[in-house]
Amino acid sequence: MTNKSANKMWGGRFEMSPDELMVRINASIGFDRVLAPQDIRGSKAHAAMLAETGIISKSDAREIAKGLDQIAVEIAEGKFKFSEALEDIHMNVESRLTELIGPAAGRLHTARSRNDQVALDFRMYVRDAASSFDLALGELQRTLAQKALEHAHVIMPGFTHLQPAQPVTFGHHLLAYVEMFGRDRGRFADARKRMNECPLGAAALAGTSFPIDRSETAKALGFERPTANSLDSVADRDFALEVLAAATISATHLSRLSEEIVIWMTPQFGFVKLSDKWTTGSSIMPQKRNPDAAELCRAKVARIAAAFQGLTMVMKGLPLTYSKDMQEDKETTFDALENYSVAVAAMTGMISDLEPMPERMRAAAGSGYSTATDLADWLVRTLKMPFREAHHVTGSIVRQAEQRGLELSELPLEAMQAEEKRITKDVFTVLSVENSVKSRKSHGGTAPQNVTKMAKSWLRRLEKGRSSG
């Protein structure tokens, strides 16, 4: 005897209802409900195509579209009742559509499977995310470039091994991240281009015998073309892996910048300040101003990278085509992409709010013998000394300055001449941090005039991109 409580969506093959635990482990509606906009867009395009090809009547297609529009409103207004028993967003929408328009709803799934349906919905979601990331990163770049332009002449120490290396400008430092985020945008754009093929019409795995027009649905949904192989269409999750990989790299850049903000805000550095909008206090220490926003951005890379690794592990051993394992592709991806989006927005806010402390930066830039390379370069240029010999002489001079507790610019000329008698007083022209940064005029160098030019160039490019977009 047939169990009347069996899931009607499965048709006549099953007689018994699933175990309660099976319902829980099988259901994805708790997280895939976010695909509702994509699911409804895809269904409307599919129904329109079915009507155009004569597979269903145009009147049924109109009823389906009308019902789907009502469902979209119900979901947007929070009035839609999601059911775990119906497993996922696809069945929830179809069930409600049946309630609204009756038997015509049953024709919507003609020439379609949940396999190509979910592949479509997920692909559109990830594609939408990649597009939004491009816009968000562009705004972050604009904020960085504007701040760089404003502080093109502010001198700060450049570091290697977190030790003072050579003086640079604050603007130059910020423009380094403009370059990084530019590459990130390129990766998202590349991924978006590769994923812009429509899997709808691949059906369960083998295609369909109905005379569908896959090019029509692809065009209606903003894809360049339909996917070429039905097996690959339903089995592919490269698009999600690629965007997660790009997000992981970009989140690493966000984390590095966050780490610098955290360091710069310590009293020991005192290079920058953030306002109350991006800092928090302590429940016990009233003096504290903690860079929590930066710290949280720094940590986001962990969950984003974990999502990429997790999906890699899900996909690595799956034979073609669809397996239920692939239901595990979404929850962590949704979480990662949402957190990445929040981190980019937070970083944009912090950079806009960031206030550099030029005097502290300048003082730090002048310490630690950061113009030693300038001295070595002077020996090479003026005395025609081989660089390795100049390096050795400069090291000896630095040792003398260190023993006397002096900076290089404070060391008497006689002390330098004790190491190299041909050194003249002209050497002091290269020992100030101001002259050091001004001299770095090579392409990509830190000279203020370079920074000003590059910041303006970036701002023009970004404005042009925003206008054309």
GROMACS .gro file of C-alpha atoms in nm:
model
  469
    1MET     CA    1   0.000   0.000   0.000
    2THR     CA    2   0.130   0.344  -0.090
    3ASN     CA    3   0.218   0.570   0.201
    4LYS     CA    4   0.016   0.889   0.148
    5SER     CA    5   0.283   1.095   0.323
    6ALA     CA    6   0.549   1.002   0.068
    7ASN     CA    7   0.711   1.300  -0.102
    8LYS     CA    8   0.500   1.373  -0.412
    9MET     CA    9   0.794   1.538  -0.582
   10TRP     CA   10   0.956   1.201  -0.628
   11GLY     CA   11   0.665   1.060  -0.824
   12GLY     CA   12   0.556   0.698  -0.802
   13ARG     CA   13   0.892   0.532  -0.746
   14PHE     CA   14   0.890   0.571  -0.368
   15GLU     CA   15   0.624   0.431  -0.138
   16MET     CA   16   0.757   0.539   0.201
   17SER     CA   17   0.850   0.877   0.344
   18PRO     CA   18   1.219   0.931   0.418
   19ASP     CA   19   1.352   0.896   0.768
   20GLU     CA   20   1.347   1.218   0.970
   21LEU     CA   21   1.727   1.222   0.981
   22MET     CA   22   1.737   1.164   0.604
   23VAL     CA   23   1.519   1.471   0.560
   24ARG     CA   24   1.760   1.676   0.770
   25ILE     CA   25   2.077   1.563   0.596
   26ASN     CA   26   1.920   1.581   0.251
   27ALA     CA   27   1.761   1.924   0.280
   28SER     CA   28   1.946   2.231   0.157
   29ILE     CA   29   1.668   2.489   0.181
   30GLY     CA   30   1.828   2.631   0.494
   31PHE     CA   31   2.103   2.782   0.281
   32ASP     CA   32   2.013   2.752  -0.088
   33ARG     CA   33   1.710   2.979  -0.046
   34VAL     CA   34   1.947   3.261  -0.137
   35LEU     CA   35   1.933   3.124  -0.492
   36ALA     CA   36   1.565   3.220  -0.521
   37PRO     CA   37   1.623   3.520  -0.753
   38GLN     CA   38   1.842   3.313  -0.985
   39ASP     CA   39   1.602   3.018  -0.972
   40ILE     CA   40   1.306   3.233  -1.069
   41ARG     CA   41   1.499   3.409  -1.348
   42GLY     CA   42   1.608   3.074  -1.487
   43SER     CA   43   1.257   2.927  -1.470
   44LYS     CA   44   1.102   3.224  -1.646
   45ALA     CA   45   1.356   3.202  -1.927
   46HIS     CA   46   1.303   2.826  -1.956
   47ALA     CA   47   0.923   2.861  -1.971
   48ALA     CA   48   0.946   3.135  -2.233
   49MET     CA   49   1.171   2.915  -2.446
   50LEU     CA   50   0.938   2.615  -2.407
   51ALA     CA   51   0.652   2.829  -2.536
   52GLU     CA   52   0.853   2.971  -2.827
   53THR     CA   53   0.949   2.622  -2.941
   54GLY     CA   54   0.590   2.497  -2.905
   55ILE     CA   55   0.675   2.249  -2.630
   56ILE     CA   56   0.419   2.411  -2.399
   57SER     CA   57   0.139   2.653  -2.478
   58LYS     CA   58   0.194   3.027  -2.457
   59SER     CA   59  -0.097   3.056  -2.217
   60ASP     CA   60   0.071   2.810  -1.979
   61ALA     CA   61   0.395   3.006  -2.012
   62ARG     CA   62   0.214   3.327  -1.921
   63GLU     CA   63   0.058   3.163  -1.614
   64ILE     CA   64   0.396   3.024  -1.510
   65ALA     CA   65   0.562   3.365  -1.544
   66LYS     CA   66   0.282   3.534  -1.351
   67GLY     CA   67   0.303   3.279  -1.071
   68LEU     CA   68   0.682   3.305  -1.054
   69ASP     CA   69   0.657   3.684  -1.028
   70GLN     CA   70   0.419   3.646  -0.735
   71ILE     CA   71   0.656   3.403  -0.565
   72ALA     CA   72   0.942   3.651  -0.610
   73VAL     CA   73   0.734   3.917  -0.435
   74GLU     CA   74   0.641   3.679  -0.152
   75ILE     CA   75   1.007   3.591  -0.095
   76ALA     CA   76   1.117   3.955  -0.109
   77GLU     CA   77   0.850   4.052   0.145
   78GLY     CA   78   0.932   3.762   0.376
   79LYS     CA   79   0.591   3.599   0.328
   80PHE     CA   80   0.706   3.283   0.154
   81LYS     CA   81   0.691   2.967   0.366
   82PHE     CA   82   0.997   2.752   0.307
   83SER     CA   83   0.960   2.379   0.375
   84GLU     CA   84   1.244   2.148   0.473
   85ALA     CA   85   1.036   1.855   0.350
   86LEU     CA   86   1.062   1.997  -0.002
   87GLU     CA   87   1.441   1.986   0.030
   88ASP     CA   88   1.562   2.279  -0.176
   89ILE     CA   89   1.472   2.610  -0.335
   90HIS     CA   90   1.376   2.445  -0.663
   91MET     CA   91   1.109   2.220  -0.513
   92ASN     CA   92   0.987   2.491  -0.279
   93VAL     CA   93   0.928   2.726  -0.571
   94GLU     CA   94   0.768   2.457  -0.786
   95SER     CA   95   0.538   2.347  -0.505
   96ARG     CA   96   0.420   2.701  -0.442
   97LEU     CA   97   0.376   2.756  -0.816
   98THR     CA   98   0.147   2.453  -0.826
   99GLU     CA   99  -0.060   2.602  -0.543
  100LEU     CA  100  -0.091   2.928  -0.735
  101ILE     CA  101  -0.162   2.815  -1.093
  102GLY     CA  102  -0.247   2.446  -1.073
  103PRO     CA  103  -0.150   2.180  -1.330
  104ALA     CA  104   0.026   2.426  -1.562
  105ALA     CA  105   0.307   2.442  -1.306
  106GLY     CA  106   0.387   2.079  -1.380
  107ARG     CA  107   0.485   2.170  -1.734
  108LEU     CA  108   0.766   2.401  -1.621
  109HIS     CA  109   1.002   2.112  -1.555
  110THR     CA  110   0.968   1.978  -1.909
  111ALA     CA  111   1.313   1.925  -2.070
  112ARG     CA  112   1.484   2.021  -1.747
  113SER     CA  113   1.635   1.845  -1.445
  114ARG     CA  114   1.728   1.971  -1.104
  115ASN     CA  115   2.083   1.891  -1.210
  116ASP     CA  116   2.102   2.155  -1.483
  117GLN     CA  117   1.868   2.380  -1.285
  118VAL     CA  118   2.099   2.398  -0.983
  119ALA     CA  119   2.405   2.425  -1.206
  120LEU     CA  120   2.241   2.727  -1.368
  121ASP     CA  121   2.128   2.891  -1.043
  122PHE     CA  122   2.463   2.846  -0.871
  123ARG     CA  123   2.654   2.966  -1.176
  124MET     CA  124   2.441   3.280  -1.201
  125TYR     CA  125   2.487   3.347  -0.830
  126VAL     CA  126   2.865   3.317  -0.853
  127ARG     CA  127   2.866   3.524  -1.173
  128ASP     CA  128   2.666   3.799  -1.000
  129ALA     CA  129   2.911   3.788  -0.709
  130ALA     CA  130   3.213   3.820  -0.939
  131SER     CA  131   3.056   4.125  -1.104
  132SER     CA  132   2.983   4.286  -0.768
  133PHE     CA  133   3.340   4.220  -0.651
  134ASP     CA  134   3.478   4.403  -0.952
  135LEU     CA  135   3.276   4.712  -0.861
  136ALA     CA  136   3.370   4.690  -0.493
  137LEU     CA  137   3.741   4.647  -0.564
  138GLY     CA  138   3.728   4.938  -0.804
  139GLU     CA  139   3.593   5.157  -0.524
  140LEU     CA  140   3.866   5.034  -0.290
  141GLN     CA  141   4.128   5.117  -0.554
  142ARG     CA  142   3.983   5.467  -0.597
  143THR     CA  143   3.995   5.524  -0.222
  144LEU     CA  144   4.356   5.407  -0.202
  145ALA     CA  145   4.466   5.610  -0.505
  146GLN     CA  146   4.299   5.926  -0.373
  147LYS     CA  147   4.467   5.882  -0.036
  148ALA     CA  148   4.798   5.819  -0.214
  149LEU     CA  149   4.760   6.141  -0.412
  150GLU     CA  150   4.688   6.338  -0.097
  151HIS     CA  151   4.998   6.199   0.075
  152ALA     CA  152   5.238   6.158  -0.217
  153HIS     CA  153   5.510   6.352  -0.030
  154VAL     CA  154   5.468   6.196   0.316
  155ILE     CA  155   5.786   6.005   0.398
  156MET     CA  156   5.779   5.676   0.585
  157PRO     CA  157   6.018   5.386   0.631
  158GLY     CA  158   6.009   5.105   0.381
  159PHE     CA  159   6.064   4.766   0.538
  160THR     CA  160   6.216   4.430   0.460
  161HIS     CA  161   6.196   4.165   0.734
  162LEU     CA  162   5.994   4.436   0.918
  163GLN     CA  163   6.325   4.617   0.966
  164PRO     CA  164   6.386   4.969   0.828
  165ALA     CA  165   6.523   4.930   0.476
  166GLN     CA  166   6.493   5.247   0.266
  167PRO     CA  167   6.273   5.556   0.292
  168VAL     CA  168   5.959   5.550   0.078
  169THR     CA  169   5.647   5.762   0.060
  170PHE     CA  170   5.314   5.676   0.215
  171GLY     CA  171   5.147   5.733  -0.120
  172HIS     CA  172   5.381   5.486  -0.285
  173HIS     CA  173   5.300   5.227  -0.018
  174LEU     CA  174   4.926   5.266  -0.077
  175LEU     CA  175   4.966   5.241  -0.454
  176ALA     CA  176   5.126   4.899  -0.407
  177TYR     CA  177   4.785   4.777  -0.291
  178VAL     CA  178   4.613   4.949  -0.583
  179GLU     CA  179   4.824   4.725  -0.806
  180MET     CA  180   4.739   4.414  -0.605
  181PHE     CA  181   4.366   4.479  -0.613
  182GLY     CA  182   4.392   4.552  -0.984
  183ARG     CA  183   4.527   4.202  -1.039
  184ASP     CA  184   4.245   4.067  -0.823
  185ARG     CA  185   3.993   4.237  -1.048
  186GLY     CA  186   4.160   4.076  -1.346
  187ARG     CA  187   4.127   3.732  -1.191
  188PHE     CA  188   3.756   3.782  -1.120
  189ALA     CA  189   3.703   3.913  -1.474
  190ASP     CA  190   3.881   3.610  -1.622
  191ALA     CA  191   3.675   3.374  -1.409
  192ARG     CA  192   3.353   3.550  -1.505
  193LYS     CA  193   3.435   3.525  -1.873
  194ARG     CA  194   3.503   3.152  -1.850
  195MET     CA  195   3.187   3.079  -1.652
  196ASN     CA  196   2.961   3.276  -1.885
  197GLU     CA  197   2.816   2.971  -2.057
  198CYS     CA  198   2.465   2.846  -1.983
  199PRO     CA  199   2.419   2.486  -1.861
  200LEU     CA  200   2.039   2.495  -1.883
  201GLY     CA  201   1.917   2.233  -2.126
  202ALA     CA  202   2.172   1.971  -2.032
  203ALA     CA  203   1.889   1.817  -1.828
  204ALA     CA  204   1.994   1.536  -1.595
  205LEU     CA  205   2.319   1.462  -1.779
  206ALA     CA  206   2.253   1.356  -2.139
  207GLY     CA  207   2.055   1.644  -2.286
  208THR     CA  208   1.690   1.610  -2.388
  209SER     CA  209   1.483   1.475  -2.675
  210PHE     CA  210   1.261   1.786  -2.674
  211PRO     CA  211   1.338   2.043  -2.948
  212ILE     CA  212   1.462   2.310  -2.707
  213ASP     CA  213   1.652   2.621  -2.806
  214ARG     CA  214   1.946   2.647  -2.566
  215SER     CA  215   2.082   2.955  -2.736
  216GLU     CA  216   1.760   3.139  -2.661
  217THR     CA  217   1.774   3.066  -2.287
  218ALA     CA  218   2.143   3.145  -2.278
  219LYS     CA  219   2.082   3.485  -2.438
  220ALA     CA  220   1.784   3.558  -2.214
  221LEU     CA  221   1.996   3.496  -1.904
  222GLY     CA  222   2.292   3.704  -2.018
  223PHE     CA  223   2.525   3.418  -2.114
  224GLU     CA  224   2.747   3.429  -2.421
  225ARG     CA  225   2.656   3.080  -2.531
  226PRO     CA  226   2.522   2.744  -2.404
  227THR     CA  227   2.771   2.496  -2.262
  228ALA     CA  228   2.902   2.248  -2.519
  229ASN     CA  229   2.885   1.916  -2.332
  230SER     CA  230   2.586   1.802  -2.127
  231LEU     CA  231   2.795   1.586  -1.892
  232ASP     CA  232   3.034   1.868  -1.812
  233SER     CA  233   2.742   2.108  -1.778
  234VAL     CA  234   2.597   1.939  -1.472
  235ALA     CA  235   2.926   1.812  -1.326
  236ASP     CA  236   3.124   2.137  -1.345
  237ARG     CA  237   3.194   2.348  -1.039
  238ASP     CA  238   3.514   2.502  -1.173
  239PHE     CA  239   3.341   2.839  -1.184
  240ALA     CA  240   3.293   2.835  -0.806
  241LEU     CA  241   3.643   2.704  -0.742
  242GLU     CA  242   3.795   2.972  -0.962
  243VAL     CA  243   3.607   3.258  -0.795
  244LEU     CA  244   3.691   3.118  -0.452
  245ALA     CA  245   4.057   3.097  -0.554
  246ALA     CA  246   4.049   3.458  -0.672
  247ALA     CA  247   3.873   3.561  -0.351
  248THR     CA  248   4.135   3.377  -0.147
  249ILE     CA  249   4.421   3.561  -0.316
  250SER     CA  250   4.241   3.892  -0.280
  251ALA     CA  251   4.156   3.824   0.084
  252THR     CA  252   4.526   3.759   0.139
  253HIS     CA  253   4.594   4.110   0.009
  254LEU     CA  254   4.327   4.247   0.241
  255SER     CA  255   4.487   4.057   0.527
  256ARG     CA  256   4.832   4.199   0.456
  257LEU     CA  257   4.699   4.553   0.448
  258SER     CA  258   4.500   4.485   0.765
  259GLU     CA  259   4.814   4.361   0.937
  260GLU     CA  260   4.994   4.681   0.845
  261ILE     CA  261   4.711   4.894   0.979
  262VAL     CA  262   4.722   4.698   1.305
  263ILE     CA  263   5.099   4.750   1.333
  264TRP     CA  264   5.086   5.115   1.230
  265MET     CA  265   4.823   5.189   1.496
  266THR     CA  266   5.034   5.060   1.786
  267PRO     CA  267   5.182   5.335   2.006
  268GLN     CA  268   5.527   5.200   1.923
  269PHE     CA  269   5.469   5.294   1.558
  270GLY     CA  270   5.198   5.559   1.575
  271PHE     CA  271   5.194   5.595   1.197
  272VAL     CA  272   4.815   5.620   1.150
  273LYS     CA  273   4.492   5.685   1.331
  274LEU     CA  274   4.144   5.543   1.280
  275SER     CA  275   3.834   5.712   1.416
  276ASP     CA  276   3.565   5.567   1.640
  277LYS     CA  277   3.387   5.436   1.328
  278TRP     CA  278   3.645   5.161   1.276
  279THR     CA  279   3.779   5.093   1.626
  280THR     CA  280   3.648   4.954   1.954
  281GLY     CA  281   3.729   4.994   2.321
  282SER     CA  282   3.791   4.758   2.609
  283SER     CA  283   3.550   4.649   2.878
  284ILE     CA  284   3.819   4.692   3.145
  285MET     CA  285   4.091   4.920   3.003
  286PRO     CA  286   3.946   5.265   2.930
  287GLN     CA  287   4.249   5.386   2.736
  288LYS     CA  288   4.221   5.122   2.463
  289ARG     CA  289   4.144   5.189   2.097
  290ASN     CA  290   4.150   4.853   1.923
  291PRO     CA  291   4.168   4.814   1.542
  292ASP     CA  292   3.903   4.541   1.546
  293ALA     CA  293   3.779   4.607   1.191
  294ALA     CA  294   4.129   4.552   1.056
  295GLU     CA  295   4.176   4.242   1.270
  296LEU     CA  296   3.850   4.092   1.146
  297CYS     CA  297   3.942   4.164   0.784
  298ARG     CA  298   4.275   3.996   0.852
  299ALA     CA  299   4.097   3.686   0.974
  300LYS     CA  300   3.847   3.657   0.687
  301VAL     CA  301   4.105   3.494   0.461
  302ALA     CA  302   4.089   3.186   0.685
  303ARG     CA  303   3.726   3.104   0.612
  304ILE     CA  304   3.754   3.206   0.245
  305ALA     CA  305   4.059   2.986   0.187
  306ALA     CA  306   3.888   2.707   0.382
  307ALA     CA  307   3.586   2.726   0.150
  308PHE     CA  308   3.813   2.695  -0.154
  309GLN     CA  309   3.995   2.397  -0.003
  310GLY     CA  310   3.667   2.242   0.110
  311LEU     CA  311   3.509   2.255  -0.234
  312THR     CA  312   3.828   2.117  -0.385
  313MET     CA  313   3.800   1.819  -0.151
  314VAL     CA  314   3.432   1.770  -0.239
  315MET     CA  315   3.502   1.762  -0.612
  316LYS     CA  316   3.834   1.579  -0.626
  317GLY     CA  317   3.700   1.222  -0.632
  318LEU     CA  318   3.360   1.256  -0.800
  319PRO     CA  319   3.296   1.053  -1.116
  320LEU     CA  320   3.082   1.216  -1.384
  321THR     CA  321   2.825   1.348  -1.354
  322TYR     CA  322   2.616   1.464  -1.057
  323SER     CA  323   2.647   1.321  -0.706
  324LYS     CA  324   2.473   1.442  -0.394
  325ASP     CA  325   2.816   1.537  -0.258
  326MET     CA  326   2.783   1.845  -0.476
  327GLN     CA  327   2.514   1.981  -0.249
  328GLU     CA  328   2.806   2.065  -0.021
  329ASP     CA  329   2.932   2.315  -0.279
  330LYS     CA  330   2.704   2.598  -0.173
  331GLU     CA  331   2.690   2.668   0.199
  332THR     CA  332   3.059   2.743   0.245
  333THR     CA  333   3.076   2.923  -0.090
  334PHE     CA  334   2.788   3.151   0.006
  335ASP     CA  335   2.955   3.220   0.340
  336ALA     CA  336   3.296   3.287   0.186
  337LEU     CA  337   3.170   3.522  -0.083
  338GLU     CA  338   2.955   3.714   0.163
  339ASN     CA  339   3.245   3.754   0.404
  340TYR     CA  340   3.478   3.858   0.126
  341SER     CA  341   3.230   4.124   0.019
  342VAL     CA  342   3.205   4.257   0.374
  343ALA     CA  343   3.584   4.263   0.412
  344VAL     CA  344   3.632   4.467   0.092
  345ALA     CA  345   3.367   4.716   0.201
  346ALA     CA  346   3.519   4.745   0.549
  347MET     CA  347   3.868   4.801   0.410
  348THR     CA  348   3.735   5.072   0.180
  349GLY     CA  349   3.582   5.245   0.481
  350MET     CA  350   3.899   5.215   0.685
  351ILE     CA  351   4.124   5.356   0.412
  352SER     CA  352   3.890   5.649   0.363
  353ASP     CA  353   3.899   5.713   0.739
  354LEU     CA  354   4.273   5.655   0.781
  355GLU     CA  355   4.475   5.956   0.897
  356PRO     CA  356   4.855   5.934   0.861
  357MET     CA  357   5.087   6.087   1.119
  358PRO     CA  358   5.362   6.243   0.900
  359GLU     CA  359   5.596   6.345   1.184
  360ARG     CA  360   5.606   5.996   1.332
  361MET     CA  361   5.655   5.844   0.990
  362ARG     CA  362   5.933   6.088   0.900
  363ALA     CA  363   6.116   6.026   1.229
  364ALA     CA  364   6.098   5.649   1.179
  365ALA     CA  365   6.214   5.681   0.817
  366GLY     CA  366   6.529   5.858   0.933
  367SER     CA  367   6.625   5.592   1.184
  368GLY     CA  368   6.794   5.258   1.132
  369TYR     CA  369   7.045   5.390   0.876
  370SER     CA  370   6.784   5.372   0.602
  371THR     CA  371   6.990   5.590   0.366
  372ALA     CA  372   7.288   5.353   0.369
  373THR     CA  373   7.205   5.236   0.017
  374ASP     CA  374   7.206   5.598  -0.097
  375LEU     CA  375   7.559   5.630   0.044
  376ALA     CA  376   7.670   5.317  -0.139
  377ASP     CA  377   7.513   5.443  -0.462
  378TRP     CA  378   7.694   5.777  -0.417
  379LEU     CA  379   8.027   5.597  -0.385
  380VAL     CA  380   7.955   5.409  -0.707
  381ARG     CA  381   7.841   5.715  -0.902
  382THR     CA  382   8.095   5.968  -0.772
  383LEU     CA  383   8.403   5.761  -0.699
  384LYS     CA  384   8.341   5.496  -0.967
  385MET     CA  385   8.377   5.231  -0.700
  386PRO     CA  386   8.252   4.877  -0.773
  387PHE     CA  387   7.925   4.826  -0.590
  388ARG     CA  388   8.052   4.538  -0.376
  389GLU     CA  389   8.339   4.752  -0.255
  390ALA     CA  390   8.100   5.042  -0.195
  391HIS     CA  391   7.877   4.807   0.001
  392HIS     CA  392   8.171   4.709   0.222
  393VAL     CA  393   8.282   5.070   0.282
  394THR     CA  394   7.926   5.176   0.362
  395GLY     CA  395   7.891   4.891   0.610
  396SER     CA  396   8.205   5.010   0.789
  397ILE     CA  397   8.070   5.367   0.802
  398VAL     CA  398   7.738   5.243   0.939
  399ARG     CA  399   7.926   5.053   1.208
  400GLN     CA  400   8.106   5.372   1.309
  401ALA     CA  401   7.778   5.563   1.327
  402GLU     CA  402   7.620   5.288   1.532
  403GLN     CA  403   7.911   5.283   1.778
  404ARG     CA  404   7.878   5.659   1.825
  405GLY     CA  405   7.499   5.650   1.853
  406LEU     CA  406   7.459   5.876   1.548
  407GLU     CA  407   7.260   5.866   1.228
  408LEU     CA  408   7.455   5.866   0.902
  409SER     CA  409   7.368   6.230   0.834
  410GLU     CA  410   7.511   6.320   1.180
  411LEU     CA  411   7.844   6.138   1.139
  412PRO     CA  412   8.141   6.377   1.090
  413LEU     CA  413   8.298   6.383   0.746
  414GLU     CA  414   8.633   6.289   0.899
  415ALA     CA  415   8.487   5.965   1.029
  416MET     CA  416   8.370   5.873   0.681
  417GLN     CA  417   8.703   5.967   0.530
  418ALA     CA  418   8.873   5.732   0.773
  419GLU     CA  419   8.704   5.453   0.578
  420GLU     CA  420   8.740   5.611   0.234
  421LYS     CA  421   8.958   5.921   0.199
  422ARG     CA  422   8.800   6.033  -0.131
  423ILE     CA  423   8.459   6.101   0.030
  424THR     CA  424   8.373   6.473   0.018
  425LYS     CA  425   8.113   6.686   0.193
  426ASP     CA  426   7.887   6.641  -0.111
  427VAL     CA  427   7.799   6.301   0.034
  428PHE     CA  428   7.563   6.469   0.281
  429THR     CA  429   7.332   6.564  -0.008
  430VAL     CA  430   7.221   6.202  -0.035
  431LEU     CA  431   7.196   6.117   0.335
  432SER     CA  432   6.865   6.292   0.409
  433VAL     CA  433   6.548   6.089   0.370
  434GLU     CA  434   6.394   6.369   0.163
  435ASN     CA  435   6.670   6.352  -0.096
  436SER     CA  436   6.663   5.975  -0.084
  437VAL     CA  437   6.299   5.948  -0.187
  438LYS     CA  438   6.332   6.228  -0.444
  439SER     CA  439   6.614   6.039  -0.612
  440ARG     CA  440   6.408   5.724  -0.670
  441LYS     CA  441   6.274   5.839  -1.006
  442SER     CA  442   6.307   5.510  -1.193
  443HIS     CA  443   5.984   5.369  -1.336
  444GLY     CA  444   5.780   5.238  -1.046
  445GLY     CA  445   6.000   5.416  -0.790
  446THR     CA  446   5.891   5.600  -0.476
  447ALA     CA  447   5.981   5.958  -0.579
  448PRO     CA  448   5.690   6.191  -0.492
  449GLN     CA  449   5.663   6.307  -0.851
  450ASN     CA  450   5.626   5.943  -0.961
  451VAL     CA  451   5.361   5.879  -0.696
  452THR     CA  452   5.162   6.189  -0.792
  453LYS     CA  453   5.172   6.094  -1.158
  454MET     CA  454   5.077   5.731  -1.095
  455ALA     CA  455   4.796   5.815  -0.851
  456LYS     CA  456   4.642   6.056  -1.102
  457SER     CA  457   4.679   5.796  -1.376
  458TRP     CA  458   4.502   5.535  -1.166
  459LEU     CA  459   4.221   5.774  -1.077
  460ARG     CA  460   4.165   5.854  -1.446
  461ARG     CA  461   4.162   5.486  -1.537
  462LEU     CA  462   3.924   5.400  -1.256
  463GLU     CA  463   3.690   5.686  -1.341
  464LYS     CA  464   3.690   5.581  -1.706
  465GLY     CA  465   3.613   5.224  -1.603
  466ARG     CA  466   3.329   5.338  -1.379
  467SER     CA  467   3.182   5.554  -1.657
  468SER     CA  468   3.206   5.282  -1.922
  469GLY     CA  469   3.069   5.023  -1.680
   0.00000   0.00000   0.00000
